[in-house]
């Protein structure tokens, strides 16, 4: 993996670390205050970890499919949670990674899956890849 693919993996890895750290602190310190938001942060962290791993291994057919599923799930998550955080703010006593379309992360969670899907579409694994 070179060029933009490497940058994409680095950004996914940074998001995985940021979301993991955030969700860990939120769950340990104040889970009872906003269990839905903090559980969604943990889910986002797990998705970013899986997407990072899948993008690194996307040259292999099975992992390529996992990358598609993880990034599509990420996109659906950020869109649904973003919309719900605007239309039903009572559900989110505190922000999650995907709240307000990732506003707390400078909207990177909203933009990142589009780049991930573009990269997957333009970098299919070679035929016969294991």
PDB file of C-alpha atoms in Angstrom, residues 27-128:
ATOM      1  CA  UNK A  27     -17.380   4.304  29.805  1.00  0.00           C
ATOM      2  CA  UNK A  28     -15.070   4.095  32.817  1.00  0.00           C
ATOM      3  CA  UNK A  29     -15.877   7.542  34.209  1.00  0.00           C
ATOM      4  CA  UNK A  30     -19.484   8.358  33.334  1.00  0.00           C
ATOM      5  CA  UNK A  31     -21.252   5.468  31.624  1.00  0.00           C
ATOM      6  CA  UNK A  32     -24.408   5.961  33.697  1.00  0.00           C
ATOM      7  CA  UNK A  33     -24.777   9.556  32.423  1.00  0.00           C
ATOM      8  CA  UNK A  34     -25.130   8.680  28.718  1.00  0.00           C
ATOM      9  CA  UNK A  35     -24.981   4.930  28.057  1.00  0.00           C
ATOM     10  CA  UNK A  36     -26.248   5.185  24.464  1.00  0.00           C
ATOM     11  CA  UNK A  37     -23.726   7.816  23.407  1.00  0.00           C
ATOM     12  CA  UNK A  38     -20.835   6.052  25.104  1.00  0.00           C
ATOM     13  CA  UNK A  39     -21.784   2.675  23.672  1.00  0.00           C
ATOM     14  CA  UNK A  40     -21.934   4.269  20.214  1.00  0.00           C
ATOM     15  CA  UNK A  41     -18.438   5.696  20.768  1.00  0.00           C
ATOM     16  CA  UNK A  42     -17.188   2.196  21.598  1.00  0.00           C
ATOM     17  CA  UNK A  43     -18.942   0.810  18.518  1.00  0.00           C
ATOM     18  CA  UNK A  44     -17.342   3.520  16.369  1.00  0.00           C
ATOM     19  CA  UNK A  45     -13.937   2.609  17.817  1.00  0.00           C
ATOM     20  CA  UNK A  46     -14.460  -1.068  16.961  1.00  0.00           C
ATOM     21  CA  UNK A  47     -15.520  -0.157  13.420  1.00  0.00           C
ATOM     22  CA  UNK A  48     -12.457   2.068  12.920  1.00  0.00           C
ATOM     23  CA  UNK A  49     -10.163  -0.687  14.194  1.00  0.00           C
ATOM     24  CA  UNK A  50     -11.759  -3.245  11.863  1.00  0.00           C
ATOM     25  CA  UNK A  51     -11.680  -0.830   8.909  1.00  0.00           C
ATOM     26  CA  UNK A  52      -7.998  -0.057   9.523  1.00  0.00           C
ATOM     27  CA  UNK A  53      -7.067  -3.728   9.614  1.00  0.00           C
ATOM     28  CA  UNK A  54      -9.238  -4.530   6.603  1.00  0.00           C
ATOM     29  CA  UNK A  55      -7.742  -1.694   4.547  1.00  0.00           C
ATOM     30  CA  UNK A  56      -4.221  -2.887   5.329  1.00  0.00           C
ATOM     31  CA  UNK A  57      -5.158  -6.399   4.225  1.00  0.00           C
ATOM     32  CA  UNK A  58      -7.524  -5.336   1.400  1.00  0.00           C
ATOM     33  CA  UNK A  59      -5.256  -6.937  -1.204  1.00  0.00           C
ATOM     34  CA  UNK A  60      -6.751 -10.232  -0.106  1.00  0.00           C
ATOM     35  CA  UNK A  61     -10.239 -10.937  -1.411  1.00  0.00           C
ATOM     36  CA  UNK A  62     -11.854 -11.733   1.975  1.00  0.00           C
ATOM     37  CA  UNK A  63     -10.434  -8.660   3.664  1.00  0.00           C
ATOM     38  CA  UNK A  64     -11.468  -6.507   0.732  1.00  0.00           C
ATOM     39  CA  UNK A  65     -15.066  -7.524   1.421  1.00  0.00           C
ATOM     40  CA  UNK A  66     -14.631  -6.899   5.152  1.00  0.00           C
ATOM     41  CA  UNK A  67     -13.305  -3.420   4.344  1.00  0.00           C
ATOM     42  CA  UNK A  68     -16.394  -2.672   2.227  1.00  0.00           C
ATOM     43  CA  UNK A  69     -18.748  -3.857   4.963  1.00  0.00           C
ATOM     44  CA  UNK A  70     -16.912  -1.975   7.734  1.00  0.00           C
ATOM     45  CA  UNK A  71     -16.770   1.292   5.808  1.00  0.00           C
ATOM     46  CA  UNK A  72     -20.392   1.060   4.656  1.00  0.00           C
ATOM     47  CA  UNK A  73     -21.394   0.394   8.274  1.00  0.00           C
ATOM     48  CA  UNK A  74     -19.302   3.385   9.347  1.00  0.00           C
ATOM     49  CA  UNK A  75     -21.025   5.593   6.773  1.00  0.00           C
ATOM     50  CA  UNK A  76     -24.474   4.409   7.846  1.00  0.00           C
ATOM     51  CA  UNK A  77     -23.547   4.924  11.493  1.00  0.00           C
ATOM     52  CA  UNK A  78     -22.305   8.464  11.091  1.00  0.00           C
ATOM     53  CA  UNK A  79     -25.327   9.403   8.963  1.00  0.00           C
ATOM     54  CA  UNK A  80     -27.906   7.834  11.291  1.00  0.00           C
ATOM     55  CA  UNK A  81     -26.303   9.014  14.535  1.00  0.00           C
ATOM     56  CA  UNK A  82     -25.618  12.431  13.025  1.00  0.00           C
ATOM     57  CA  UNK A  83     -29.235  12.817  11.966  1.00  0.00           C
ATOM     58  CA  UNK A  84     -30.587  11.517  15.276  1.00  0.00           C
ATOM     59  CA  UNK A  85     -28.335  13.838  17.264  1.00  0.00           C
ATOM     60  CA  UNK A  86     -29.926  16.749  15.391  1.00  0.00           C
ATOM     61  CA  UNK A  87     -33.536  15.557  15.383  1.00  0.00           C
ATOM     62  CA  UNK A  88     -33.690  13.745  18.754  1.00  0.00           C
ATOM     63  CA  UNK A  89     -31.010  15.322  20.951  1.00  0.00           C
ATOM     64  CA  UNK A  90     -32.616  13.866  24.085  1.00  0.00           C
ATOM     65  CA  UNK A  91     -31.216  10.474  23.039  1.00  0.00           C
ATOM     66  CA  UNK A  92     -27.693  11.839  23.365  1.00  0.00           C
ATOM     67  CA  UNK A  93     -27.055  13.375  26.773  1.00  0.00           C
ATOM     68  CA  UNK A  94     -23.400  13.580  25.726  1.00  0.00           C
ATOM     69  CA  UNK A  95     -21.693  13.475  22.350  1.00  0.00           C
ATOM     70  CA  UNK A  96     -20.420  10.317  20.720  1.00  0.00           C
ATOM     71  CA  UNK A  97     -17.805  10.068  17.982  1.00  0.00           C
ATOM     72  CA  UNK A  98     -20.509  10.187  15.310  1.00  0.00           C
ATOM     73  CA  UNK A  99     -22.755  12.838  16.958  1.00  0.00           C
ATOM     74  CA  UNK A 100     -23.560  15.793  14.746  1.00  0.00           C
ATOM     75  CA  UNK A 101     -21.865  13.977  11.848  1.00  0.00           C
ATOM     76  CA  UNK A 102     -18.531  13.911  13.684  1.00  0.00           C
ATOM     77  CA  UNK A 103     -18.415  17.619  14.474  1.00  0.00           C
ATOM     78  CA  UNK A 104     -16.202  16.951  17.506  1.00  0.00           C
ATOM     79  CA  UNK A 105     -13.644  15.448  15.124  1.00  0.00           C
ATOM     80  CA  UNK A 106     -13.864  18.239  12.539  1.00  0.00           C
ATOM     81  CA  UNK A 107     -16.298  16.150  10.445  1.00  0.00           C
ATOM     82  CA  UNK A 108     -13.593  13.604   9.634  1.00  0.00           C
ATOM     83  CA  UNK A 109     -16.036  10.769  10.507  1.00  0.00           C
ATOM     84  CA  UNK A 110     -18.408  12.089   7.829  1.00  0.00           C
ATOM     85  CA  UNK A 111     -15.811  12.524   5.082  1.00  0.00           C
ATOM     86  CA  UNK A 112     -13.573   9.528   5.798  1.00  0.00           C
ATOM     87  CA  UNK A 113     -15.918   6.743   4.654  1.00  0.00           C
ATOM     88  CA  UNK A 114     -16.414   8.437   1.279  1.00  0.00           C
ATOM     89  CA  UNK A 115     -12.635   8.417   0.745  1.00  0.00           C
ATOM     90  CA  UNK A 116     -12.474   4.829   1.981  1.00  0.00           C
ATOM     91  CA  UNK A 117     -15.168   3.687  -0.429  1.00  0.00           C
ATOM     92  CA  UNK A 118     -13.539   5.574  -3.291  1.00  0.00           C
ATOM     93  CA  UNK A 119     -10.187   3.945  -2.536  1.00  0.00           C
ATOM     94  CA  UNK A 120     -11.737   0.464  -2.359  1.00  0.00           C
ATOM     95  CA  UNK A 121     -13.578   1.031  -5.636  1.00  0.00           C
ATOM     96  CA  UNK A 122     -10.409   2.144  -7.445  1.00  0.00           C
ATOM     97  CA  UNK A 123      -8.065  -0.438  -5.853  1.00  0.00           C
ATOM     98  CA  UNK A 124      -9.668  -3.844  -6.258  1.00  0.00           C
ATOM     99  CA  UNK A 125      -7.506  -6.824  -5.317  1.00  0.00           C
ATOM    100  CA  UNK A 126      -5.752  -8.637  -8.144  1.00  0.00           C
ATOM    101  CA  UNK A 127      -7.427 -11.748  -9.496  1.00  0.00           C
ATOM    102  CA  UNK A 128      -6.258 -14.830  -7.678  1.00  0.00           C
TER     103      UNK A 128
END
